[in-house]
Amino acid sequence: ENPYALPGAKIEVTADHFRLFTDDAFLKRLMDDKRNAEPLSSIICFLSWGCLDLTDFYQKVIKTGINDAEFEQIPTWFKVLGPFVAIEDSLQEERINFLFTACLHILDKFKKYPKFTRGLITQVFDVYEKNPMVKQWMDANRAAWTWVEKWLDMRGYRIPGLNAGKTMTPGTSSATYFRQTPSASASMKHNNQ
């Protein structure tokens, strides 16, 4: 049974009503009001769970929404993206691969716009911190986003999670980014003594 189904009596949805939730223009209008993001996310997760066609449709809508967003709208789109990539079904890897590859392309495309780029990087790494599958994908595809670290460093930006443990590598002028872990902290203390 679909884990996103609401408890209680089932209701019948007409084809016309269902069509609204597969109309990208309607969905984009809903997303213009950030208050709609979380309820819409629940509906999208319910409809996408185990369904390749709707997963494909919604991941394209989310990608286009992020691409077309102004910088202040990015967090609203990630209120949908985060739960969408967290759906634990056979399509989860597809969602993560599609959307995070798309986010990296969008970042590259708009990197000359600092507010947009910083906002998107912040949201990507917020999901990275919260979702182990996304973290695994991002870590495995690190070569695709190493330029992001340089972009941030050149502008003096700090993103929680990405460079919480930024340090200068001894004997070099390059910055190293890593997640602070007990073993990393102990290693740094040992190296600094």
PDB file of C-alpha atoms in Angstrom:
ATOM      1  CA  GLU A   1       0.000   0.000   0.000  1.00  0.00           C
ATOM      2  CA  ASN A   2       1.138   3.533  -0.792  1.00  0.00           C
ATOM      3  CA  PRO A   3       2.823   4.964   2.338  1.00  0.00           C
ATOM      4  CA  TYR A   4       1.707   8.465   1.316  1.00  0.00           C
ATOM      5  CA  ALA A   5      -2.005   7.591   1.437  1.00  0.00           C
ATOM      6  CA  LEU A   6      -3.925   9.544   4.037  1.00  0.00           C
ATOM      7  CA  PRO A   7      -5.694   7.505   6.709  1.00  0.00           C
ATOM      8  CA  GLY A   8      -9.459   7.323   6.576  1.00  0.00           C
ATOM      9  CA  ALA A   9     -12.097   6.724   3.959  1.00  0.00           C
ATOM     10  CA  LYS A  10     -10.966   6.739   0.346  1.00  0.00           C
ATOM     11  CA  ILE A  11     -12.435   9.289  -2.030  1.00  0.00           C
ATOM     12  CA  GLU A  12     -12.901   9.033  -5.743  1.00  0.00           C
ATOM     13  CA  VAL A  13     -11.102  11.654  -7.810  1.00  0.00           C
ATOM     14  CA  THR A  14     -12.532  12.495 -11.198  1.00  0.00           C
ATOM     15  CA  ALA A  15     -10.334  12.416 -14.278  1.00  0.00           C
ATOM     16  CA  ASP A  16     -10.725  16.198 -14.618  1.00  0.00           C
ATOM     17  CA  HIS A  17      -9.481  16.763 -11.068  1.00  0.00           C
ATOM     18  CA  PHE A  18      -6.616  14.332 -11.546  1.00  0.00           C
ATOM     19  CA  ARG A  19      -5.625  16.095 -14.780  1.00  0.00           C
ATOM     20  CA  LEU A  20      -5.020  19.298 -12.809  1.00  0.00           C
ATOM     21  CA  PHE A  21      -2.190  17.577 -10.957  1.00  0.00           C
ATOM     22  CA  THR A  22      -0.608  16.536 -14.239  1.00  0.00           C
ATOM     23  CA  ASP A  23      -0.814  20.012 -15.771  1.00  0.00           C
ATOM     24  CA  ASP A  24       2.572  21.696 -15.437  1.00  0.00           C
ATOM     25  CA  ALA A  25       1.132  25.208 -15.888  1.00  0.00           C
ATOM     26  CA  PHE A  26      -1.337  24.579 -13.027  1.00  0.00           C
ATOM     27  CA  LEU A  27       1.438  23.223 -10.805  1.00  0.00           C
ATOM     28  CA  LYS A  28       3.652  26.237 -11.503  1.00  0.00           C
ATOM     29  CA  ARG A  29       0.780  28.576 -10.614  1.00  0.00           C
ATOM     30  CA  LEU A  30       0.320  26.686  -7.340  1.00  0.00           C
ATOM     31  CA  MET A  31       4.028  27.049  -6.601  1.00  0.00           C
ATOM     32  CA  ASP A  32       3.819  30.828  -7.002  1.00  0.00           C
ATOM     33  CA  ASP A  33       2.406  30.814  -3.462  1.00  0.00           C
ATOM     34  CA  LYS A  34       4.967  29.224  -1.144  1.00  0.00           C
ATOM     35  CA  ARG A  35       2.190  28.095   1.220  1.00  0.00           C
ATOM     36  CA  ASN A  36       1.166  25.511  -1.385  1.00  0.00           C
ATOM     37  CA  ALA A  37       4.550  23.757  -1.534  1.00  0.00           C
ATOM     38  CA  GLU A  38       4.177  21.331   1.376  1.00  0.00           C
ATOM     39  CA  PRO A  39       0.589  20.213   0.609  1.00  0.00           C
ATOM     40  CA  LEU A  40       1.502  19.876  -3.067  1.00  0.00           C
ATOM     41  CA  SER A  41       4.561  17.861  -2.088  1.00  0.00           C
ATOM     42  CA  SER A  42       2.336  15.362  -0.252  1.00  0.00           C
ATOM     43  CA  ILE A  43       0.145  14.963  -3.333  1.00  0.00           C
ATOM     44  CA  ILE A  44       3.142  14.588  -5.656  1.00  0.00           C
ATOM     45  CA  CYS A  45       4.725  11.970  -3.376  1.00  0.00           C
ATOM     46  CA  PHE A  46       1.445  10.029  -3.220  1.00  0.00           C
ATOM     47  CA  LEU A  47       1.017  10.076  -7.002  1.00  0.00           C
ATOM     48  CA  SER A  48       4.687   9.324  -7.785  1.00  0.00           C
ATOM     49  CA  TRP A  49       5.232   6.437  -5.383  1.00  0.00           C
ATOM     50  CA  GLY A  50       6.091   3.421  -7.551  1.00  0.00           C
ATOM     51  CA  CYS A  51       4.888   5.132 -10.748  1.00  0.00           C
ATOM     52  CA  LEU A  52       7.497   5.687 -13.458  1.00  0.00           C
ATOM     53  CA  ASP A  53       5.295   7.896 -15.658  1.00  0.00           C
ATOM     54  CA  LEU A  54       4.376  10.322 -12.880  1.00  0.00           C
ATOM     55  CA  THR A  55       7.899  10.277 -11.444  1.00  0.00           C
ATOM     56  CA  ASP A  56       9.189  11.269 -14.875  1.00  0.00           C
ATOM     57  CA  PHE A  57       6.561  14.001 -15.210  1.00  0.00           C
ATOM     58  CA  TYR A  58       7.098  15.508 -11.746  1.00  0.00           C
ATOM     59  CA  GLN A  59      10.882  15.437 -11.865  1.00  0.00           C
ATOM     60  CA  LYS A  60      10.736  17.422 -15.119  1.00  0.00           C
ATOM     61  CA  VAL A  61       8.285  19.911 -13.566  1.00  0.00           C
ATOM     62  CA  ILE A  62      10.561  20.354 -10.536  1.00  0.00           C
ATOM     63  CA  LYS A  63      13.650  20.769 -12.727  1.00  0.00           C
ATOM     64  CA  THR A  64      11.937  23.382 -14.893  1.00  0.00           C
ATOM     65  CA  GLY A  65      10.554  25.134 -11.818  1.00  0.00           C
ATOM     66  CA  ILE A  66      14.020  25.470 -10.285  1.00  0.00           C
ATOM     67  CA  ASN A  67      15.534  26.548 -13.601  1.00  0.00           C
ATOM     68  CA  ASP A  68      12.877  29.231 -14.111  1.00  0.00           C
ATOM     69  CA  ALA A  69      12.746  30.392 -10.470  1.00  0.00           C
ATOM     70  CA  GLU A  70      13.931  33.690  -9.107  1.00  0.00           C
ATOM     71  CA  PHE A  71      16.423  33.238  -6.276  1.00  0.00           C
ATOM     72  CA  GLU A  72      13.804  33.806  -3.561  1.00  0.00           C
ATOM     73  CA  GLN A  73      11.609  31.013  -5.013  1.00  0.00           C
ATOM     74  CA  ILE A  74      14.291  28.306  -4.816  1.00  0.00           C
ATOM     75  CA  PRO A  75      13.472  27.244  -1.212  1.00  0.00           C
ATOM     76  CA  THR A  76       9.822  26.783  -2.223  1.00  0.00           C
ATOM     77  CA  TRP A  77      10.791  24.350  -4.984  1.00  0.00           C
ATOM     78  CA  PHE A  78      13.027  22.453  -2.570  1.00  0.00           C
ATOM     79  CA  LYS A  79      10.043  21.937  -0.238  1.00  0.00           C
ATOM     80  CA  VAL A  80       8.824  19.685  -3.053  1.00  0.00           C
ATOM     81  CA  LEU A  81      12.184  18.326  -4.228  1.00  0.00           C
ATOM     82  CA  GLY A  82      13.345  17.163  -0.764  1.00  0.00           C
ATOM     83  CA  PRO A  83      10.374  14.885  -0.027  1.00  0.00           C
ATOM     84  CA  PHE A  84      10.195  13.798  -3.690  1.00  0.00           C
ATOM     85  CA  VAL A  85      13.750  12.414  -3.689  1.00  0.00           C
ATOM     86  CA  ALA A  86      13.118  10.851  -0.257  1.00  0.00           C
ATOM     87  CA  ILE A  87      10.366   8.551  -1.591  1.00  0.00           C
ATOM     88  CA  GLU A  88      11.639   5.067  -0.768  1.00  0.00           C
ATOM     89  CA  ASP A  89      10.628   2.996  -3.762  1.00  0.00           C
ATOM     90  CA  SER A  90      12.322   1.417  -6.776  1.00  0.00           C
ATOM     91  CA  LEU A  91      12.515   4.837  -8.498  1.00  0.00           C
ATOM     92  CA  GLN A  92      14.362   6.728  -5.755  1.00  0.00           C
ATOM     93  CA  GLU A  93      17.776   6.475  -7.417  1.00  0.00           C
ATOM     94  CA  GLU A  94      16.272   7.695 -10.706  1.00  0.00           C
ATOM     95  CA  ARG A  95      14.785  10.750  -8.983  1.00  0.00           C
ATOM     96  CA  ILE A  96      18.039  11.596  -7.212  1.00  0.00           C
ATOM     97  CA  ASN A  97      20.174  11.118 -10.317  1.00  0.00           C
ATOM     98  CA  PHE A  98      17.850  13.136 -12.547  1.00  0.00           C
ATOM     99  CA  LEU A  99      17.253  16.047 -10.184  1.00  0.00           C
ATOM    100  CA  PHE A 100      20.740  16.445  -8.759  1.00  0.00           C
ATOM    101  CA  THR A 101      22.324  16.168 -12.203  1.00  0.00           C
ATOM    102  CA  ALA A 102      19.824  18.831 -13.286  1.00  0.00           C
ATOM    103  CA  CYS A 103      20.663  21.033 -10.285  1.00  0.00           C
ATOM    104  CA  LEU A 104      24.361  20.849 -11.149  1.00  0.00           C
ATOM    105  CA  HIS A 105      23.597  21.857 -14.756  1.00  0.00           C
ATOM    106  CA  ILE A 106      21.388  24.721 -13.552  1.00  0.00           C
ATOM    107  CA  LEU A 107      24.126  25.871 -11.165  1.00  0.00           C
ATOM    108  CA  ASP A 108      26.655  25.884 -13.980  1.00  0.00           C
ATOM    109  CA  LYS A 109      24.268  27.709 -16.305  1.00  0.00           C
ATOM    110  CA  PHE A 110      23.503  30.504 -13.808  1.00  0.00           C
ATOM    111  CA  LYS A 111      26.793  30.734 -11.893  1.00  0.00           C
ATOM    112  CA  LYS A 112      27.251  34.354 -12.966  1.00  0.00           C
ATOM    113  CA  TYR A 113      24.211  35.232 -10.803  1.00  0.00           C
ATOM    114  CA  PRO A 114      25.528  35.039  -7.214  1.00  0.00           C
ATOM    115  CA  LYS A 115      22.215  35.258  -5.316  1.00  0.00           C
ATOM    116  CA  PHE A 116      20.623  32.502  -7.398  1.00  0.00           C
ATOM    117  CA  THR A 117      23.726  30.306  -7.305  1.00  0.00           C
ATOM    118  CA  ARG A 118      24.252  30.684  -3.575  1.00  0.00           C
ATOM    119  CA  GLY A 119      20.552  30.010  -2.913  1.00  0.00           C
ATOM    120  CA  LEU A 120      20.579  26.870  -5.035  1.00  0.00           C
ATOM    121  CA  ILE A 121      23.829  25.606  -3.497  1.00  0.00           C
ATOM    122  CA  THR A 122      22.379  26.161  -0.017  1.00  0.00           C
ATOM    123  CA  GLN A 123      19.258  24.154  -0.852  1.00  0.00           C
ATOM    124  CA  VAL A 124      21.198  21.336  -2.542  1.00  0.00           C
ATOM    125  CA  PHE A 125      23.424  20.908   0.495  1.00  0.00           C
ATOM    126  CA  ASP A 126      20.482  21.127   2.869  1.00  0.00           C
ATOM    127  CA  VAL A 127      19.047  18.036   1.151  1.00  0.00           C
ATOM    128  CA  TYR A 128      22.556  16.504   1.121  1.00  0.00           C
ATOM    129  CA  GLU A 129      22.704  16.823   4.920  1.00  0.00           C
ATOM    130  CA  LYS A 130      19.224  15.344   5.453  1.00  0.00           C
ATOM    131  CA  ASN A 131      19.080  12.514   2.903  1.00  0.00           C
ATOM    132  CA  PRO A 132      21.702   9.722   3.037  1.00  0.00           C
ATOM    133  CA  MET A 133      20.900   8.608  -0.531  1.00  0.00           C
ATOM    134  CA  VAL A 134      21.492  12.135  -1.856  1.00  0.00           C
ATOM    135  CA  LYS A 135      24.691  12.376   0.181  1.00  0.00           C
ATOM    136  CA  GLN A 136      25.857   9.081  -1.316  1.00  0.00           C
ATOM    137  CA  TRP A 137      25.065  10.294  -4.859  1.00  0.00           C
ATOM    138  CA  MET A 138      26.756  13.674  -4.323  1.00  0.00           C
ATOM    139  CA  ASP A 139      29.839  12.064  -2.783  1.00  0.00           C
ATOM    140  CA  ALA A 140      30.055   9.550  -5.656  1.00  0.00           C
ATOM    141  CA  ASN A 141      29.734  12.388  -8.194  1.00  0.00           C
ATOM    142  CA  ARG A 142      32.005  14.852  -6.414  1.00  0.00           C
ATOM    143  CA  ALA A 143      34.034  15.596  -9.552  1.00  0.00           C
ATOM    144  CA  ALA A 144      30.908  17.124 -11.114  1.00  0.00           C
ATOM    145  CA  TRP A 145      30.588  19.744  -8.385  1.00  0.00           C
ATOM    146  CA  THR A 146      34.130  20.529  -7.222  1.00  0.00           C
ATOM    147  CA  TRP A 147      33.847  23.851  -9.069  1.00  0.00           C
ATOM    148  CA  VAL A 148      31.102  24.765  -6.565  1.00  0.00           C
ATOM    149  CA  GLU A 149      33.640  24.781  -3.728  1.00  0.00           C
ATOM    150  CA  LYS A 150      35.919  27.086  -5.713  1.00  0.00           C
ATOM    151  CA  TRP A 151      32.985  29.351  -6.602  1.00  0.00           C
ATOM    152  CA  LEU A 152      32.037  29.652  -2.926  1.00  0.00           C
ATOM    153  CA  ASP A 153      35.618  30.147  -1.789  1.00  0.00           C
ATOM    154  CA  MET A 154      36.271  32.923  -4.328  1.00  0.00           C
ATOM    155  CA  ARG A 155      33.264  34.825  -2.957  1.00  0.00           C
ATOM    156  CA  GLY A 156      33.874  34.061   0.705  1.00  0.00           C
ATOM    157  CA  TYR A 157      30.529  32.258   1.049  1.00  0.00           C
ATOM    158  CA  ARG A 158      30.009  29.520   3.592  1.00  0.00           C
ATOM    159  CA  ILE A 159      27.334  26.879   3.240  1.00  0.00           C
ATOM    160  CA  PRO A 160      26.470  24.835   6.362  1.00  0.00           C
ATOM    161  CA  GLY A 161      27.273  21.188   5.734  1.00  0.00           C
ATOM    162  CA  LEU A 162      29.445  21.800   2.695  1.00  0.00           C
ATOM    163  CA  ASN A 163      32.249  23.707   4.310  1.00  0.00           C
ATOM    164  CA  ALA A 164      31.518  23.466   8.003  1.00  0.00           C
ATOM    165  CA  GLY A 165      34.953  21.926   8.360  1.00  0.00           C
ATOM    166  CA  LYS A 166      36.858  24.104   5.897  1.00  0.00           C
ATOM    167  CA  THR A 167      40.548  24.287   6.673  1.00  0.00           C
ATOM    168  CA  MET A 168      43.702  25.185   4.871  1.00  0.00           C
ATOM    169  CA  THR A 169      45.745  22.165   3.888  1.00  0.00           C
ATOM    170  CA  PRO A 170      49.159  22.523   5.572  1.00  0.00           C
ATOM    171  CA  GLY A 171      51.884  23.561   3.140  1.00  0.00           C
ATOM    172  CA  THR A 172      49.464  24.571   0.373  1.00  0.00           C
ATOM    173  CA  SER A 173      47.252  27.487  -0.485  1.00  0.00           C
ATOM    174  CA  SER A 174      44.267  25.305  -1.301  1.00  0.00           C
ATOM    175  CA  ALA A 175      41.241  24.907   0.910  1.00  0.00           C
ATOM    176  CA  THR A 176      40.008  21.463   1.831  1.00  0.00           C
ATOM    177  CA  TYR A 177      36.350  20.815   2.487  1.00  0.00           C
ATOM    178  CA  PHE A 178      35.149  17.959   4.605  1.00  0.00           C
ATOM    179  CA  ARG A 179      32.381  17.140   7.002  1.00  0.00           C
ATOM    180  CA  GLN A 180      33.368  17.374  10.630  1.00  0.00           C
ATOM    181  CA  THR A 181      33.336  13.927  12.178  1.00  0.00           C
ATOM    182  CA  PRO A 182      34.797  12.804  15.495  1.00  0.00           C
ATOM    183  CA  SER A 183      37.662  11.057  13.674  1.00  0.00           C
ATOM    184  CA  ALA A 184      38.326  14.112  11.484  1.00  0.00           C
ATOM    185  CA  SER A 185      38.350  16.364  14.561  1.00  0.00           C
ATOM    186  CA  ALA A 186      40.742  14.037  16.380  1.00  0.00           C
ATOM    187  CA  SER A 187      42.974  13.855  13.316  1.00  0.00           C
ATOM    188  CA  MET A 188      43.044  17.657  13.021  1.00  0.00           C
ATOM    189  CA  LYS A 189      43.920  18.043  16.728  1.00  0.00           C
ATOM    190  CA  HIS A 190      46.690  15.460  16.357  1.00  0.00           C
ATOM    191  CA  ASN A 191      48.076  17.200  13.237  1.00  0.00           C
ATOM    192  CA  ASN A 192      47.949  20.628  14.891  1.00  0.00           C
ATOM    193  CA  GLN A 193      49.962  19.547  17.985  1.00  0.00           C
TER     194      GLN A 193
END
